[in-house]
Amino acid sequence: MACNILGDTNEDIVDILGEVINNTNVDFDLFITPSFERKQCSYDDLKTNRLVIANYDICTSIKNELFPTISDFIKDKEDLKIYVLTPHYLLNDFDLPTKFEYETIDFWVNQFKSDSKFGYLNYSEYENIFKTQKDFLKQKYFLVYLGSFRVYRQKLFQYLEARYHNKSWISYIDVNKEIDDVTMKEPLDVCKESNPKIPNFGLFLSSYFSIIYDTIFDETYDDGDYQNVKFTDKIYRSIRMFHPFLYLGQYKALDKFKELGFKTFDGILDESYDNLEVPEDRYMAILKQIDFIMNKDKKELFYLVREVEEILYHNYNHIDVFAKKQKKDLNKKIMDFLK
């Protein structure tokens, strides 16, 4: 039987775990779900007593929802061994569960590796375009992907519109329909149906920096969740587009990103905001960096970005290195778990 895959389809997770999935010497169940707290598997669907749960997107609160839900699921099932995968990096080892194994699966990076089989974008072609266009001054200061409505995203949108109107490309669509603002921009992706979304190359070529507002900013702090970091496609897309970035994400996110082998832009920006645990403090510190960039003229920005060109190429190439290492490490850890 080897691997019994059940639940939802996530091609990237199947690709990352391909070595252990295709190993005919081990039998186990792999349940793939966007949220185990919302969509659990049934005991009747399990073929073995070894289960890998890949919770690939909506994790809500790890401390208050995901881990307790899994603990309840295995209650009174002493023979059932479980290995849990989520996109969240736990920052403190003492938060790791004791009743089951846990590891991070950063599946978004898989979408942006050079040999991706799913949603493949020929980034090598963009690299050549970037090289031919990098000697020109650019039209906009920032490219800002905000996505759907959240309180801090709305605050940032209003800040940029009030102070720096027409100095940035802004993508902000209220998919949750929580507010009615006719000034919001539509998404800036070329093809909304592709996975990952095909970016509009021209917007990256005509702007100097990205403001990356990632999926989680204040939610884990407000919920009293474990300290953790979750990266999404936004940061990897900007890297593949040779864009330096300001990162609006969780506490210690940049620190974790550097631990993964990537480089950030602390040589030209004050990234001390990464060390501010309170979201409002972090937000205000990031606004100061936005002001710092916005108050420069385009020629100054041109040379500022030139200073970090080595970092842009390092990160561009490190996506493949990181994706390969993650795949190797995860397959080994799960194989050790299944022995």
GROMACS .gro file of C-alpha atoms in nm:
model
  339
    1MET     CA    1   0.000   0.000   0.000
    2ALA     CA    2   0.279   0.243   0.093
    3CYS     CA    3   0.125   0.592   0.125
    4ASN     CA    4  -0.250   0.635   0.154
    5ILE     CA    5  -0.324   0.997   0.054
    6LEU     CA    6  -0.656   1.142   0.161
    7GLY     CA    7  -0.816   1.482   0.209
    8ASP     CA    8  -0.762   1.779  -0.021
    9THR     CA    9  -0.518   1.807  -0.309
   10ASN     CA   10  -0.206   2.020  -0.270
   11GLU     CA   11   0.038   1.948  -0.549
   12ASP     CA   12   0.326   2.131  -0.383
   13ILE     CA   13   0.304   1.924  -0.065
   14VAL     CA   14   0.287   1.602  -0.266
   15ASP     CA   15   0.590   1.717  -0.465
   16ILE     CA   16   0.790   1.814  -0.154
   17LEU     CA   17   0.716   1.480   0.017
   18GLY     CA   18   0.760   1.280  -0.302
   19GLU     CA   19   1.052   1.070  -0.176
   20VAL     CA   20   0.869   0.932   0.125
   21ILE     CA   21   0.533   0.910  -0.054
   22ASN     CA   22   0.683   0.693  -0.327
   23ASN     CA   23   0.880   0.472  -0.090
   24THR     CA   24   0.719   0.128  -0.114
   25ASN     CA   25   0.892   0.008   0.203
   26VAL     CA   26   0.686   0.218   0.444
   27ASP     CA   27   0.312   0.228   0.501
   28PHE     CA   28   0.146   0.543   0.633
   29ASP     CA   29  -0.149   0.776   0.586
   30LEU     CA   30  -0.109   1.132   0.458
   31PHE     CA   31  -0.403   1.362   0.527
   32ILE     CA   32  -0.382   1.696   0.343
   33THR     CA   33  -0.611   1.977   0.454
   34PRO     CA   34  -0.620   2.357   0.451
   35SER     CA   35  -0.725   2.345   0.817
   36PHE     CA   36  -0.738   2.035   1.036
   37GLU     CA   37  -0.933   2.231   1.296
   38ARG     CA   38  -1.210   2.280   1.036
   39LYS     CA   39  -1.179   1.966   0.826
   40GLN     CA   40  -1.058   1.653   1.003
   41CYS     CA   41  -1.009   1.307   0.867
   42SER     CA   42  -1.204   1.005   0.988
   43TYR     CA   43  -1.050   0.713   1.174
   44ASP     CA   44  -1.232   0.490   0.926
   45ASP     CA   45  -1.026   0.638   0.642
   46LEU     CA   46  -0.693   0.545   0.801
   47LYS     CA   47  -0.516   0.236   0.670
   48THR     CA   48  -0.229   0.242   0.922
   49ASN     CA   49  -0.148   0.365   1.272
   50ARG     CA   50   0.099   0.624   1.138
   51LEU     CA   51  -0.053   0.948   1.017
   52VAL     CA   52   0.106   1.260   0.867
   53ILE     CA   53  -0.124   1.564   0.879
   54ALA     CA   54  -0.029   1.840   0.635
   55ASN     CA   55  -0.220   2.154   0.738
   56TYR     CA   56  -0.119   2.370   0.445
   57ASP     CA   57  -0.282   2.710   0.474
   58ILE     CA   58  -0.543   2.817   0.729
   59CYS     CA   59  -0.387   2.737   1.063
   60THR     CA   60  -0.573   2.995   1.274
   61SER     CA   61  -0.429   2.971   1.624
   62ILE     CA   62  -0.173   2.697   1.677
   63LYS     CA   63  -0.188   2.721   2.055
   64ASN     CA   64  -0.561   2.762   2.103
   65GLU     CA   65  -0.708   2.569   1.808
   66LEU     CA   66  -0.479   2.348   1.599
   67PHE     CA   67  -0.279   2.168   1.866
   68PRO     CA   68  -0.578   2.114   2.099
   69THR     CA   69  -0.784   1.982   1.805
   70ILE     CA   70  -0.516   1.729   1.716
   71SER     CA   71  -0.475   1.629   2.082
   72ASP     CA   72  -0.850   1.563   2.100
   73PHE     CA   73  -0.833   1.366   1.775
   74ILE     CA   74  -0.574   1.123   1.910
   75LYS     CA   75  -0.725   1.097   2.258
   76ASP     CA   76  -0.760   0.736   2.365
   77LYS     CA   77  -0.574   0.627   2.050
   78GLU     CA   78  -0.242   0.535   2.206
   79ASP     CA   79  -0.131   0.329   1.907
   80LEU     CA   80  -0.177   0.620   1.663
   81LYS     CA   81   0.144   0.811   1.587
   82ILE     CA   82   0.105   1.153   1.430
   83TYR     CA   83   0.341   1.392   1.251
   84VAL     CA   84   0.199   1.741   1.192
   85LEU     CA   85   0.316   1.977   0.916
   86THR     CA   86   0.212   2.343   0.888
   87PRO     CA   87   0.365   2.650   0.716
   88HIS     CA   88   0.438   2.804   1.058
   89TYR     CA   89   0.788   2.818   1.207
   90LEU     CA   90   0.762   2.792   1.585
   91LEU     CA   91   1.022   3.028   1.734
   92ASN     CA   92   1.050   2.857   2.073
   93ASP     CA   93   1.128   2.488   2.117
   94PHE     CA   94   0.936   2.477   2.445
   95ASP     CA   95   0.616   2.537   2.247
   96LEU     CA   96   0.659   2.213   2.053
   97PRO     CA   97   0.390   1.954   2.129
   98THR     CA   98   0.466   1.645   2.336
   99LYS     CA   99   0.189   1.416   2.210
  100PHE     CA  100   0.289   1.426   1.845
  101GLU     CA  101   0.574   1.535   1.616
  102TYR     CA  102   0.577   1.877   1.449
  103GLU     CA  103   0.766   2.035   1.161
  104THR     CA  104   0.732   2.328   0.919
  105ILE     CA  105   0.649   2.280   0.552
  106ASP     CA  106   0.702   2.607   0.364
  107PHE     CA  107   0.514   2.496   0.056
  108TRP     CA  108   0.494   2.840  -0.109
  109VAL     CA  109   0.865   2.842  -0.186
  110ASN     CA  110   0.803   2.529  -0.391
  111GLN     CA  111   0.593   2.733  -0.633
  112PHE     CA  112   0.885   2.962  -0.712
  113LYS     CA  113   1.173   2.720  -0.756
  114SER     CA  114   1.327   2.705  -1.103
  115ASP     CA  115   1.207   2.354  -1.184
  116SER     CA  116   0.857   2.385  -1.038
  117LYS     CA  117   0.614   2.155  -1.218
  118PHE     CA  118   0.309   2.348  -1.107
  119GLY     CA  119   0.236   2.705  -1.208
  120TYR     CA  120   0.587   2.728  -1.350
  121LEU     CA  121   0.701   3.076  -1.442
  122ASN     CA  122   1.008   3.114  -1.659
  123TYR     CA  123   1.195   3.344  -1.425
  124SER     CA  124   1.517   3.305  -1.619
  125GLU     CA  125   1.355   3.517  -1.889
  126TYR     CA  126   1.271   3.784  -1.634
  127GLU     CA  127   1.629   3.781  -1.508
  128ASN     CA  128   1.746   3.881  -1.856
  129ILE     CA  129   1.480   4.154  -1.872
  130PHE     CA  130   1.587   4.283  -1.531
  131LYS     CA  131   1.948   4.306  -1.645
  132THR     CA  132   1.856   4.512  -1.949
  133GLN     CA  133   1.626   4.748  -1.757
  134LYS     CA  134   1.812   4.806  -1.429
  135ASP     CA  135   2.000   5.112  -1.559
  136PHE     CA  136   1.682   5.317  -1.602
  137LEU     CA  137   1.507   5.534  -1.345
  138LYS     CA  138   1.171   5.393  -1.236
  139GLN     CA  139   0.826   5.543  -1.228
  140LYS     CA  140   0.706   5.444  -0.878
  141TYR     CA  141   0.863   5.416  -0.535
  142PHE     CA  142   0.675   5.109  -0.411
  143LEU     CA  143   0.473   4.815  -0.535
  144VAL     CA  144   0.221   4.727  -0.263
  145TYR     CA  145   0.025   4.400  -0.256
  146LEU     CA  146  -0.235   4.427   0.021
  147GLY     CA  147  -0.490   4.166  -0.078
  148SER     CA  148  -0.811   4.150   0.123
  149PHE     CA  149  -0.929   4.378   0.401
  150ARG     CA  150  -0.762   4.378   0.741
  151VAL     CA  151  -0.747   4.665   0.986
  152TYR     CA  152  -0.375   4.735   0.947
  153ARG     CA  153  -0.392   4.696   0.570
  154GLN     CA  154  -0.665   4.957   0.559
  155LYS     CA  155  -0.457   5.186   0.781
  156LEU     CA  156  -0.157   5.147   0.550
  157PHE     CA  157  -0.369   5.204   0.239
  158GLN     CA  158  -0.511   5.526   0.383
  159TYR     CA  159  -0.164   5.640   0.491
  160LEU     CA  160  -0.017   5.592   0.144
  161GLU     CA  161  -0.313   5.749  -0.032
  162ALA     CA  162  -0.313   6.054   0.194
  163ARG     CA  163   0.060   6.125   0.191
  164TYR     CA  164   0.199   5.969  -0.124
  165HIS     CA  165  -0.081   5.956  -0.377
  166ASN     CA  166   0.035   5.828  -0.717
  167LYS     CA  167   0.385   5.738  -0.590
  168SER     CA  168   0.311   5.363  -0.564
  169TRP     CA  169   0.142   5.079  -0.747
  170ILE     CA  170  -0.120   4.952  -0.500
  171SER     CA  171  -0.318   4.628  -0.524
  172TYR     CA  172  -0.594   4.607  -0.266
  173ILE     CA  173  -0.924   4.429  -0.319
  174ASP     CA  174  -1.180   4.385  -0.046
  175VAL     CA  175  -1.275   4.022  -0.105
  176ASN     CA  176  -1.437   4.002   0.239
  177LYS     CA  177  -1.674   4.290   0.152
  178GLU     CA  178  -1.629   4.436   0.498
  179ILE     CA  179  -1.589   4.792   0.376
  180ASP     CA  180  -1.697   4.992   0.075
  181ASP     CA  181  -1.414   5.202  -0.065
  182VAL     CA  182  -1.431   5.295  -0.431
  183THR     CA  183  -1.070   5.411  -0.433
  184MET     CA  184  -0.935   5.058  -0.388
  185LYS     CA  185  -0.736   4.915  -0.672
  186GLU     CA  186  -0.796   4.583  -0.840
  187PRO     CA  187  -0.541   4.300  -0.814
  188LEU     CA  188  -0.235   4.355  -1.029
  189ASP     CA  189  -0.169   3.997  -1.134
  190VAL     CA  190  -0.178   3.913  -1.503
  191CYS     CA  191  -0.358   3.580  -1.460
  192LYS     CA  192  -0.567   3.533  -1.146
  193GLU     CA  193  -0.628   3.163  -1.209
  194SER     CA  194  -0.266   3.045  -1.228
  195ASN     CA  195  -0.085   2.898  -0.931
  196PRO     CA  196   0.120   3.087  -0.836
  197LYS     CA  197  -0.036   3.399  -0.982
  198ILE     CA  198   0.163   3.533  -1.275
  199PRO     CA  199   0.290   3.876  -1.174
  200ASN     CA  200   0.278   4.183  -1.392
  201PHE     CA  201   0.647   4.216  -1.478
  202GLY     CA  202   0.605   4.579  -1.579
  203LEU     CA  203   0.497   4.681  -1.229
  204PHE     CA  204   0.814   4.537  -1.077
  205LEU     CA  205   1.031   4.687  -1.347
  206SER     CA  206   0.877   5.031  -1.294
  207SER     CA  207   0.906   5.043  -0.911
  208TYR     CA  208   1.200   5.034  -0.669
  209PHE     CA  209   1.072   4.849  -0.360
  210SER     CA  210   0.796   4.615  -0.253
  211ILE     CA  211   0.591   4.663   0.061
  212ILE     CA  212   0.500   4.310   0.157
  213TYR     CA  213   0.203   4.286   0.390
  214ASP     CA  214   0.195   3.916   0.465
  215THR     CA  215  -0.103   3.707   0.572
  216ILE     CA  216  -0.038   3.745   0.945
  217PHE     CA  217   0.060   4.069   1.115
  218ASP     CA  218  -0.118   4.121   1.448
  219GLU     CA  219  -0.340   3.812   1.470
  220THR     CA  220  -0.106   3.582   1.663
  221TYR     CA  221  -0.028   3.858   1.912
  222ASP     CA  222  -0.394   3.941   1.964
  223ASP     CA  223  -0.486   3.574   2.008
  224GLY     CA  224  -0.206   3.504   2.254
  225ASP     CA  225  -0.075   3.238   2.015
  226TYR     CA  226   0.268   3.077   2.027
  227GLN     CA  227   0.536   3.296   1.873
  228ASN     CA  228   0.563   3.178   1.515
  229VAL     CA  229   0.632   3.300   1.163
  230LYS     CA  230   0.450   3.212   0.843
  231PHE     CA  231   0.579   3.327   0.503
  232THR     CA  232   0.363   3.319   0.190
  233ASP     CA  233   0.400   3.362  -0.185
  234LYS     CA  234   0.427   3.742  -0.154
  235ILE     CA  235   0.785   3.742  -0.027
  236TYR     CA  236   0.906   3.476  -0.272
  237ARG     CA  237   0.745   3.657  -0.564
  238SER     CA  238   0.927   3.980  -0.481
  239ILE     CA  239   1.255   3.789  -0.456
  240ARG     CA  240   1.207   3.631  -0.799
  241MET     CA  241   1.133   3.980  -0.933
  242PHE     CA  242   1.459   4.124  -0.790
  243HIS     CA  243   1.271   4.360  -0.558
  244PRO     CA  244   1.408   4.478  -0.222
  245PHE     CA  245   1.129   4.488   0.034
  246LEU     CA  246   0.986   4.622   0.356
  247TYR     CA  247   0.814   4.337   0.538
  248LEU     CA  248   0.494   4.379   0.737
  249GLY     CA  249   0.465   4.045   0.907
  250GLN     CA  250   0.505   3.879   1.241
  251TYR     CA  251   0.752   3.954   1.518
  252LYS     CA  252   1.102   3.822   1.439
  253ALA     CA  253   1.004   3.730   1.081
  254LEU     CA  254   1.316   3.882   0.922
  255ASP     CA  255   1.533   3.716   1.183
  256LYS     CA  256   1.381   3.380   1.087
  257PHE     CA  257   1.417   3.457   0.717
  258LYS     CA  258   1.790   3.513   0.762
  259GLU     CA  259   1.814   3.191   0.960
  260LEU     CA  260   1.674   3.015   0.651
  261GLY     CA  261   1.967   3.150   0.450
  262PHE     CA  262   1.809   3.453   0.286
  263LYS     CA  263   1.940   3.807   0.322
  264THR     CA  264   1.746   4.123   0.407
  265PHE     CA  265   1.817   4.492   0.357
  266ASP     CA  266   1.944   4.612   0.693
  267GLY     CA  267   2.238   4.775   0.512
  268ILE     CA  268   2.013   5.044   0.365
  269LEU     CA  269   1.704   5.025   0.589
  270ASP     CA  270   1.646   5.028   0.963
  271GLU     CA  271   1.501   4.681   1.016
  272SER     CA  272   1.488   4.709   1.393
  273TYR     CA  273   1.110   4.701   1.354
  274ASP     CA  274   1.151   4.323   1.332
  275ASN     CA  275   1.236   4.317   1.705
  276LEU     CA  276   0.918   4.497   1.813
  277GLU     CA  277   0.668   4.244   1.945
  278VAL     CA  278   0.371   4.480   1.980
  279PRO     CA  279   0.206   4.511   1.633
  280GLU     CA  280   0.128   4.883   1.665
  281ASP     CA  281   0.490   4.959   1.754
  282ARG     CA  282   0.610   4.751   1.460
  283TYR     CA  283   0.366   4.921   1.225
  284MET     CA  284   0.472   5.272   1.331
  285ALA     CA  285   0.842   5.183   1.289
  286ILE     CA  286   0.772   5.050   0.938
  287LEU     CA  287   0.594   5.374   0.849
  288LYS     CA  288   0.915   5.559   0.933
  289GLN     CA  289   1.100   5.344   0.681
  290ILE     CA  290   0.832   5.412   0.420
  291ASP     CA  291   0.876   5.785   0.484
  292PHE     CA  292   1.254   5.744   0.460
  293ILE     CA  293   1.220   5.599   0.110
  294MET     CA  294   0.940   5.827  -0.005
  295ASN     CA  295   1.139   6.139   0.086
  296LYS     CA  296   1.425   6.049  -0.145
  297ASP     CA  297   1.431   6.144  -0.510
  298LYS     CA  298   1.434   5.875  -0.775
  299LYS     CA  299   1.804   5.912  -0.849
  300GLU     CA  300   1.885   5.850  -0.482
  301LEU     CA  301   1.664   5.541  -0.486
  302PHE     CA  302   1.836   5.420  -0.801
  303TYR     CA  303   2.173   5.414  -0.623
  304LEU     CA  304   2.021   5.280  -0.301
  305VAL     CA  305   1.891   4.973  -0.484
  306ARG     CA  306   2.225   4.934  -0.662
  307GLU     CA  307   2.386   4.893  -0.318
  308VAL     CA  308   2.184   4.576  -0.253
  309GLU     CA  309   2.211   4.415  -0.595
  310GLU     CA  310   2.428   4.135  -0.456
  311ILE     CA  311   2.155   4.058  -0.202
  312LEU     CA  312   1.891   4.050  -0.475
  313TYR     CA  313   2.087   3.789  -0.670
  314HIS     CA  314   2.168   3.589  -0.358
  315ASN     CA  315   1.800   3.563  -0.262
  316TYR     CA  316   1.697   3.489  -0.620
  317ASN     CA  317   1.932   3.190  -0.631
  318HIS     CA  318   1.871   3.084  -0.271
  319ILE     CA  319   1.506   2.999  -0.339
  320ASP     CA  320   1.625   2.686  -0.522
  321VAL     CA  321   1.881   2.605  -0.250
  322PHE     CA  322   1.623   2.644   0.026
  323ALA     CA  323   1.353   2.445  -0.156
  324LYS     CA  324   1.595   2.158  -0.219
  325LYS     CA  325   1.717   2.153   0.142
  326GLN     CA  326   1.365   2.164   0.282
  327LYS     CA  327   1.261   1.872   0.065
  328LYS     CA  328   1.561   1.664   0.167
  329ASP     CA  329   1.528   1.742   0.539
  330LEU     CA  330   1.152   1.684   0.556
  331ASN     CA  331   1.169   1.349   0.380
  332LYS     CA  332   1.445   1.232   0.613
  333LYS     CA  333   1.258   1.343   0.927
  334ILE     CA  334   0.939   1.174   0.821
  335MET     CA  335   1.123   0.857   0.721
  336ASP     CA  336   1.283   0.851   1.068
  337PHE     CA  337   0.935   0.898   1.219
  338LEU     CA  338   0.796   0.607   1.019
  339LYS     CA  339   1.068   0.360   1.113
   0.00000   0.00000   0.00000
